[in-house]
PDB file of C-alpha atoms in Angstrom:
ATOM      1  CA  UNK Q 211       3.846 -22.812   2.532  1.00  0.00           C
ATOM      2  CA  UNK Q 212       0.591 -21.133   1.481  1.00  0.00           C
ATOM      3  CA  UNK Q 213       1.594 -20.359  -2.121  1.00  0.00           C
ATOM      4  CA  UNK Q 214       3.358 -23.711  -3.895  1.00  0.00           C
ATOM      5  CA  UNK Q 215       6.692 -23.214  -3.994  1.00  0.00           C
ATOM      6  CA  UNK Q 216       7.463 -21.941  -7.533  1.00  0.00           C
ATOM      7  CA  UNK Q 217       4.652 -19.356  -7.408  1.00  0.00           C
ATOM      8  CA  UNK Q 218       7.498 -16.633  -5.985  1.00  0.00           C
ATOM      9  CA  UNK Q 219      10.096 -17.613  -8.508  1.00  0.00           C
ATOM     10  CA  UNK Q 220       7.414 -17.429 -11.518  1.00  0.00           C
ATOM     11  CA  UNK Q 221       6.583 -13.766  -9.943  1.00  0.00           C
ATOM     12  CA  UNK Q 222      10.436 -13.057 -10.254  1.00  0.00           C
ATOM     13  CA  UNK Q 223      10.599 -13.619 -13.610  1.00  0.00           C
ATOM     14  CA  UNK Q 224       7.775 -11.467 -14.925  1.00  0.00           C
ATOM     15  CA  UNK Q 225       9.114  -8.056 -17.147  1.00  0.00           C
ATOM     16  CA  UNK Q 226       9.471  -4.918 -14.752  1.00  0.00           C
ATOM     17  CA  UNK Q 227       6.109  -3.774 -16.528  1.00  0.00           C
ATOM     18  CA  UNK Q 228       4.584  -6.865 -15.613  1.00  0.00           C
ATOM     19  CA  UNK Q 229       5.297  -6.788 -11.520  1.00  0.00           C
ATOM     20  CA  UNK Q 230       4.486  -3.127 -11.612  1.00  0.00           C
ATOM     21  CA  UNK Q 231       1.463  -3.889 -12.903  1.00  0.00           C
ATOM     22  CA  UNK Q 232       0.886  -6.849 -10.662  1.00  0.00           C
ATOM     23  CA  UNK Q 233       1.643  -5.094  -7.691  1.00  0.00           C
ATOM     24  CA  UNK Q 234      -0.787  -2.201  -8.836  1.00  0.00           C
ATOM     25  CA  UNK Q 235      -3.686  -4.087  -9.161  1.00  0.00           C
ATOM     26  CA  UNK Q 236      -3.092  -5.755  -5.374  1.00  0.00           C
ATOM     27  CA  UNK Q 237      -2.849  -1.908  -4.232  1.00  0.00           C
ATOM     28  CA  UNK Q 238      -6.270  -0.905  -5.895  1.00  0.00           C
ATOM     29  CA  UNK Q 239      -7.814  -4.188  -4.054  1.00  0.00           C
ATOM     30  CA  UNK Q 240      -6.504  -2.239  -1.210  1.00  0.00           C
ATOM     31  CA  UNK Q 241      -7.590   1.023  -1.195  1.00  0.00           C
ATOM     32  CA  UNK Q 242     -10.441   0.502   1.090  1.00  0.00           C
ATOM     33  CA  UNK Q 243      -8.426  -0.237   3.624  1.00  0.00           C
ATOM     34  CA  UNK Q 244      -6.345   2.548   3.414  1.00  0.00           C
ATOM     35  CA  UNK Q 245      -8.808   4.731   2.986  1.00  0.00           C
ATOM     36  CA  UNK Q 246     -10.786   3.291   6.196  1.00  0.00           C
ATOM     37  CA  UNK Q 247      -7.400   3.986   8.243  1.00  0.00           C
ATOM     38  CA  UNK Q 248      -6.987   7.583   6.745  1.00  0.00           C
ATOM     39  CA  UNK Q 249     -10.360   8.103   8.290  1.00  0.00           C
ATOM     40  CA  UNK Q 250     -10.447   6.475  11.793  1.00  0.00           C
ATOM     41  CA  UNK Q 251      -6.680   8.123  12.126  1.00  0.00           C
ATOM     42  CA  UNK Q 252      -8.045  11.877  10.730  1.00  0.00           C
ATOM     43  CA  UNK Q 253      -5.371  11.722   8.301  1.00  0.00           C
ATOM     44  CA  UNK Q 254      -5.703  14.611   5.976  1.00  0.00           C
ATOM     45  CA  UNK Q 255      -5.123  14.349   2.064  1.00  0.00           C
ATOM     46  CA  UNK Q 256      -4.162  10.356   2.856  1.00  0.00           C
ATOM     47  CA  UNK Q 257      -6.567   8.736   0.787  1.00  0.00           C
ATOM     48  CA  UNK Q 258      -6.742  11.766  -2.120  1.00  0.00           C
ATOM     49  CA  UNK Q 259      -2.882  10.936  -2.569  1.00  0.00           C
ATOM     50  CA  UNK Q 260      -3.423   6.947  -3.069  1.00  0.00           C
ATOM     51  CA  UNK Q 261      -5.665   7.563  -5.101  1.00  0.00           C
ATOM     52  CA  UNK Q 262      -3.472  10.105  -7.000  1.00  0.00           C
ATOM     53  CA  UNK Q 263      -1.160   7.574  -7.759  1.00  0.00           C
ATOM     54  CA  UNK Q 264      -2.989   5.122  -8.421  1.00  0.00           C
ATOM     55  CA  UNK Q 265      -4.475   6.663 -10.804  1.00  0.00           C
ATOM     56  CA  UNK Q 266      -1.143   7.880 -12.038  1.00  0.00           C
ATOM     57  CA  UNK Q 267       0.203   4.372 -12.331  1.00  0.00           C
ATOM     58  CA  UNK Q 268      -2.853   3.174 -14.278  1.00  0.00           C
ATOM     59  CA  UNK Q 269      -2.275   6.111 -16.997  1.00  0.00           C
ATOM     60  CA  UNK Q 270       1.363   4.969 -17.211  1.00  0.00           C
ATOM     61  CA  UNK Q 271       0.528   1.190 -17.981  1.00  0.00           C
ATOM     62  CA  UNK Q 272      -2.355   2.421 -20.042  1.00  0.00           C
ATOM     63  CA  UNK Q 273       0.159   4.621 -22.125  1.00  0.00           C
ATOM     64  CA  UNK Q 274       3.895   2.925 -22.767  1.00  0.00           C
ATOM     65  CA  UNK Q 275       5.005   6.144 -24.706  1.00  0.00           C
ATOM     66  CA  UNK Q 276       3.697   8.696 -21.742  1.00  0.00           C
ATOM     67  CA  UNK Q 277       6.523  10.793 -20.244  1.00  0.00           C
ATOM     68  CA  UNK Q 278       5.416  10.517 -16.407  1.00  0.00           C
ATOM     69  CA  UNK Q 279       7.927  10.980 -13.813  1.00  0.00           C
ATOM     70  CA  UNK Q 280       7.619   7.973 -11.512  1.00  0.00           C
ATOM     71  CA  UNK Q 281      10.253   8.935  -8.827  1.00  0.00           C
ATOM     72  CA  UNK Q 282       8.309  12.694  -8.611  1.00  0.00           C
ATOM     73  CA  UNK Q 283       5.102  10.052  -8.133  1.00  0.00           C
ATOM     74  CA  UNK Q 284       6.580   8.201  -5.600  1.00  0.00           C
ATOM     75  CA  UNK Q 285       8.387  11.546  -3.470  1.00  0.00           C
ATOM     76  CA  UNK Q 286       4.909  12.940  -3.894  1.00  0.00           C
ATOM     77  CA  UNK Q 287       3.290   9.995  -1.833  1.00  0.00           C
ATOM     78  CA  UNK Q 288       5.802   9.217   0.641  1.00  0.00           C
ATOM     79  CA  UNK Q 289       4.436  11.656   3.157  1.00  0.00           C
ATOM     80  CA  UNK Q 290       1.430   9.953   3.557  1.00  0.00           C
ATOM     81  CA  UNK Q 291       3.695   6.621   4.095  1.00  0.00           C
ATOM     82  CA  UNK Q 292       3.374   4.942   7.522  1.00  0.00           C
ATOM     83  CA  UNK Q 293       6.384   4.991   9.370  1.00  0.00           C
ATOM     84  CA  UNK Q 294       6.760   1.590  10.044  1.00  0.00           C
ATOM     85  CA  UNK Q 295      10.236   1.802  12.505  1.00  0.00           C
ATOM     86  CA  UNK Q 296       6.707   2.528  15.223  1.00  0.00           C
ATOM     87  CA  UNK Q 297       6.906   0.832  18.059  1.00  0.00           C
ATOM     88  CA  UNK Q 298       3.091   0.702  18.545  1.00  0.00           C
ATOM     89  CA  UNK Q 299       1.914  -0.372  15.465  1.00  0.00           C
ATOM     90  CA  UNK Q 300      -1.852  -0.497  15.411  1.00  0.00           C
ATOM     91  CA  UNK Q 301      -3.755  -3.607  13.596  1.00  0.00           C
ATOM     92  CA  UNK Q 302      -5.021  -0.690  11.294  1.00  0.00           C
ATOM     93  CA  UNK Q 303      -1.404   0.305  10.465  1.00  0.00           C
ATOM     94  CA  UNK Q 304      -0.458  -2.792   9.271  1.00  0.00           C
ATOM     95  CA  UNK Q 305      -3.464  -2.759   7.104  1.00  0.00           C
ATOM     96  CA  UNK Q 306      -2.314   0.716   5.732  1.00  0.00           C
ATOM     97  CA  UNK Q 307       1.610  -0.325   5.592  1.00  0.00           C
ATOM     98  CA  UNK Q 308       0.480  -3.610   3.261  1.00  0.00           C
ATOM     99  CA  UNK Q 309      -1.129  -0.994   1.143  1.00  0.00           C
ATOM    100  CA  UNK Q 310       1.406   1.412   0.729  1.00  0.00           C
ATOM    101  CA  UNK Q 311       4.555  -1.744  -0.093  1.00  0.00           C
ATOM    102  CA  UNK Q 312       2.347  -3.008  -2.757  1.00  0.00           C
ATOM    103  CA  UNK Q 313       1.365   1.011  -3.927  1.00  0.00           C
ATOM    104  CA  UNK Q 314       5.495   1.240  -3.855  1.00  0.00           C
ATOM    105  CA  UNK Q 315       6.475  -1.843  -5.169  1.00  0.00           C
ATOM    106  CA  UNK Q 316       4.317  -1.164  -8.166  1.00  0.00           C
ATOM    107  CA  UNK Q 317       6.852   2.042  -9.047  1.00  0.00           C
ATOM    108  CA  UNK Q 318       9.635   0.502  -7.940  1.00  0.00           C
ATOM    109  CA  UNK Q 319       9.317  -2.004  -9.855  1.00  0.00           C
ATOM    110  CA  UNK Q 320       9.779   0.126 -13.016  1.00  0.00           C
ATOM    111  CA  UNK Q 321      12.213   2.856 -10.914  1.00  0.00           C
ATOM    112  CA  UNK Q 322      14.402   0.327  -9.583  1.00  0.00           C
ATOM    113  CA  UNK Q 323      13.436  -3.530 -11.151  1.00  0.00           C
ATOM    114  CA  UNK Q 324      15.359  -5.463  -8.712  1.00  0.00           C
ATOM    115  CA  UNK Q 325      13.002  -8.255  -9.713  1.00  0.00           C
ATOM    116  CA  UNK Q 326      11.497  -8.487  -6.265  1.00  0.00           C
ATOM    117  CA  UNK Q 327       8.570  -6.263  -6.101  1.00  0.00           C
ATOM    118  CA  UNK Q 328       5.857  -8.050  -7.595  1.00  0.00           C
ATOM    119  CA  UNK Q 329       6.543 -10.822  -4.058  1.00  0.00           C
ATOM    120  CA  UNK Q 330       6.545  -7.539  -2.058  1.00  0.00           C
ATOM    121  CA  UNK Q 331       3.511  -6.772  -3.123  1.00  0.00           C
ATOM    122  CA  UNK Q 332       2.125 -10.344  -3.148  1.00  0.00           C
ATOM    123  CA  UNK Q 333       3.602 -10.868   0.206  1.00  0.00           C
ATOM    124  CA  UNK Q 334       1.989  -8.096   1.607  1.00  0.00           C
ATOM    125  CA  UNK Q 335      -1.509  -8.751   0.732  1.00  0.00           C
ATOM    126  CA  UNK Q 336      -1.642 -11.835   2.062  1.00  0.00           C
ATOM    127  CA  UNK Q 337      -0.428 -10.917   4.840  1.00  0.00           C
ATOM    128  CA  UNK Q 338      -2.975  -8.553   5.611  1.00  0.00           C
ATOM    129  CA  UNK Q 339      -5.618 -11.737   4.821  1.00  0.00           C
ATOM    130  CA  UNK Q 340      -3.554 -13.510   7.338  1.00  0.00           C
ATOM    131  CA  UNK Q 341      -3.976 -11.075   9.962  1.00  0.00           C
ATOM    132  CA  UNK Q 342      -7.259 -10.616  10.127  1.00  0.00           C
ATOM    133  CA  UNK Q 343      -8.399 -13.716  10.167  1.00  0.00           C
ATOM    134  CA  UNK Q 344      -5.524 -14.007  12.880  1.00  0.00           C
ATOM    135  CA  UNK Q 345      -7.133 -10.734  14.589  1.00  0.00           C
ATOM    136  CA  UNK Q 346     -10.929 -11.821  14.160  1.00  0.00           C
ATOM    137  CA  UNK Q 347     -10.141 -15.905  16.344  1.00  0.00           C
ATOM    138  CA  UNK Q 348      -7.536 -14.311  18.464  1.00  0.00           C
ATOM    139  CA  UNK Q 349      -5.312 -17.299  17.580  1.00  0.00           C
ATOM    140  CA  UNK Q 350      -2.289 -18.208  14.965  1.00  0.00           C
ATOM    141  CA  UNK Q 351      -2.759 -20.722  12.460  1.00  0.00           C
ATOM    142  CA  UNK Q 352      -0.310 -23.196  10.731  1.00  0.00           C
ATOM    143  CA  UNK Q 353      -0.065 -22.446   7.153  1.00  0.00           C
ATOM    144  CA  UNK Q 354      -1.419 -26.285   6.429  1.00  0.00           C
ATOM    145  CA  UNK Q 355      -4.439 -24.106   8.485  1.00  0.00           C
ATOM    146  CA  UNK Q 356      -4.657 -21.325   6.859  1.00  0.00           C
ATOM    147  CA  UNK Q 357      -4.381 -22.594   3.115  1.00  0.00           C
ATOM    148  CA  UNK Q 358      -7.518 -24.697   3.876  1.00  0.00           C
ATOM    149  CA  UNK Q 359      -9.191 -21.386   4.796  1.00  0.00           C
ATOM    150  CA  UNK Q 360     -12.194 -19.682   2.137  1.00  0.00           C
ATOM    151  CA  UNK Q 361     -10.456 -16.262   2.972  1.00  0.00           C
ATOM    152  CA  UNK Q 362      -7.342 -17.621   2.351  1.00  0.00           C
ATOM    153  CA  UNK Q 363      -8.050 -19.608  -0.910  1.00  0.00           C
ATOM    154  CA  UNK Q 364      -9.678 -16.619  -2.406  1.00  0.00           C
ATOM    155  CA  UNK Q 365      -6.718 -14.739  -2.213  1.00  0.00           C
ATOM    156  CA  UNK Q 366      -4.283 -17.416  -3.280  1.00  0.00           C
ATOM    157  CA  UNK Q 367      -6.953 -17.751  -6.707  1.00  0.00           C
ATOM    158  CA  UNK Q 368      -6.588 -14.013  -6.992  1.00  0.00           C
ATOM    159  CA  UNK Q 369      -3.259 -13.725  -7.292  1.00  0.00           C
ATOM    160  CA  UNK Q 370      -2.404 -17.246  -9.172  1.00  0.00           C
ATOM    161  CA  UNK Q 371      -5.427 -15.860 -11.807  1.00  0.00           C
ATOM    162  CA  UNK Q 372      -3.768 -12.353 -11.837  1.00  0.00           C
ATOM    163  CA  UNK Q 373      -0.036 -13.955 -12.350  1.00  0.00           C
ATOM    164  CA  UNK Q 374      -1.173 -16.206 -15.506  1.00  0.00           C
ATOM    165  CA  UNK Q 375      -3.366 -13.111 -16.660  1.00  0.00           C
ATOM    166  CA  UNK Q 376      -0.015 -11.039 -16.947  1.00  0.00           C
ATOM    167  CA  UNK Q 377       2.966 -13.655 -18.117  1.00  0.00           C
ATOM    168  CA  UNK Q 378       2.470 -13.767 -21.622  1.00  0.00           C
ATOM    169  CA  UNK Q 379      -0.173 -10.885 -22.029  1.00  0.00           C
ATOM    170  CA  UNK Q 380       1.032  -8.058 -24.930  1.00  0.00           C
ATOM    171  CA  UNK Q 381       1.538  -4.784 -23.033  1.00  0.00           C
ATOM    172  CA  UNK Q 382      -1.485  -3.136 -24.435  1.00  0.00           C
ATOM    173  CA  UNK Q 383      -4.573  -1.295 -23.313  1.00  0.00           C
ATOM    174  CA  UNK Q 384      -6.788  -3.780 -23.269  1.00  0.00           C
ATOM    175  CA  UNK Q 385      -4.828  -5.744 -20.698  1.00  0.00           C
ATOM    176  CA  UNK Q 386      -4.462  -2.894 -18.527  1.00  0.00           C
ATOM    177  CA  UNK Q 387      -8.343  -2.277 -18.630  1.00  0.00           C
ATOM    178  CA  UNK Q 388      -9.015  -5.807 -17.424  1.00  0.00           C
ATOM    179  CA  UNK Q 389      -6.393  -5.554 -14.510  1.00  0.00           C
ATOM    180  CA  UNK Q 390      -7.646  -2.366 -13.432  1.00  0.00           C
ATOM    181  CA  UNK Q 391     -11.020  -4.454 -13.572  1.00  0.00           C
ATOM    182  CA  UNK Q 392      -9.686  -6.941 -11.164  1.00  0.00           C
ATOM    183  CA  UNK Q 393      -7.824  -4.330  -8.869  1.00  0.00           C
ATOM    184  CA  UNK Q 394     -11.474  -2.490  -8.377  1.00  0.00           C
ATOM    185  CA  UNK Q 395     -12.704  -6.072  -7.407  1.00  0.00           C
ATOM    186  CA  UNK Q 396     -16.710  -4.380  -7.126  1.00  0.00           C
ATOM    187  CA  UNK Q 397     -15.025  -1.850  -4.197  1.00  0.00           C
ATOM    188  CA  UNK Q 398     -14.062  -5.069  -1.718  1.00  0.00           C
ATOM    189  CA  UNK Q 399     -10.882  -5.251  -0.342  1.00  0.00           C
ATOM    190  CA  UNK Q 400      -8.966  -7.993   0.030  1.00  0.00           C
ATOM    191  CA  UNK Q 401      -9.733  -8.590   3.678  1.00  0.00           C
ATOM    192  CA  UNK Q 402     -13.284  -7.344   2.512  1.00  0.00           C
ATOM    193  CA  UNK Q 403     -13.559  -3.862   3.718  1.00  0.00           C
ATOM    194  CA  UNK Q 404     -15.521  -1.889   1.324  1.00  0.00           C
ATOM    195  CA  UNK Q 405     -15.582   1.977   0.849  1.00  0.00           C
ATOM    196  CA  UNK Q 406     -19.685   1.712   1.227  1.00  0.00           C
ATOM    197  CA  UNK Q 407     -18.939   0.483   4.354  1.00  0.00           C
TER     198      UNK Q 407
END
């Protein structure tokens, strides 16, 4: 198991404010990547409408009294939503599809708060750290193998820092600054794409 075993349970427990916002800022670490797919795959208005709602998202956590419609957010985006029932699913659309769950999970989680969307969002970023590091040695690793991995580690810190960061914090601008902080990350993905690139 790469994450200790009560690190998905403490995730389940956070407010629904709290996994949207977790989930948000693990879909700003992964806008590059999106964006880098919207451009090798020519997809028009892609990255202009992730960016939309991200930016959307971040005024409704900086603002608790704002009267933003998230489900019009979230119909708004879903065209540019990888359908993932492909058969043919490029290493690039996987990359995309782990940004889109955690760009989802993040409204969901206020929209729906099943109490599961902060792990969808965690799950899916490190998956995409997973793959590529499965997709750059051409070989699978154990996760006793992977957790011992710099790549790996990183992301596990991330999200551990990002978890205790959110549990107690006062919903408040202040917090929301230093998430969005975090979710910028200096423009480096997670799997280190960045949009100078």
């Amino acid at each position: 198991m790469i994450f200790g075993e009560k690190y998905f349970d403490l995730l389940k427990k956070l407010s629904p404010w709290r996994q949207s916002l977790f989930a948000l800022v693990l879909a700003q670490r992964q806008f590059a990547n999106y964006a880098l797919w919207c451009d090798v795959n020519e997809i028009k208005g892609g990255k202009k409408a992730y960016q939309k709602t991200l930016d959307t998202m971040w005024e409704f956590h900086q603002d608790k009294f704002n009267t933003i419609d998230l489900e019009k957010v979230l119909d708004e985006f879903e065209p540019y939503l990888l359908d993932d029932e492909k058969d043919d699913l490029s290493v690039g659309d996987l990359f995309s599809l782990d940004a889109t769950l955690s760009i989802s999970a993040s409204i969901l989680a206020i929209i729906m708060h099943e109490g599961e969307e902060a792990e969808m969002a965690s799950r899916a970023s490190l998956s995409g750290v997973v793959r590529k590091i499965e997709q750059e040695n051409s070989q699978e690793y154990s996760d006793e193998e992977l957790r011992e991995m710099e790549a790996v580690d990183n992301e596990v810190n991330f999200q551990v820092e990002l978890l205790e960061l959110l549990q107690d914090a006062k919903r408040e601008p202040s917090l929301v600054k230093k998430c969005f902080e975090l979710g910028v990350n200096q423009g480096i993905s997670n799997i280190g794409v960045s949009l100078e690139d």
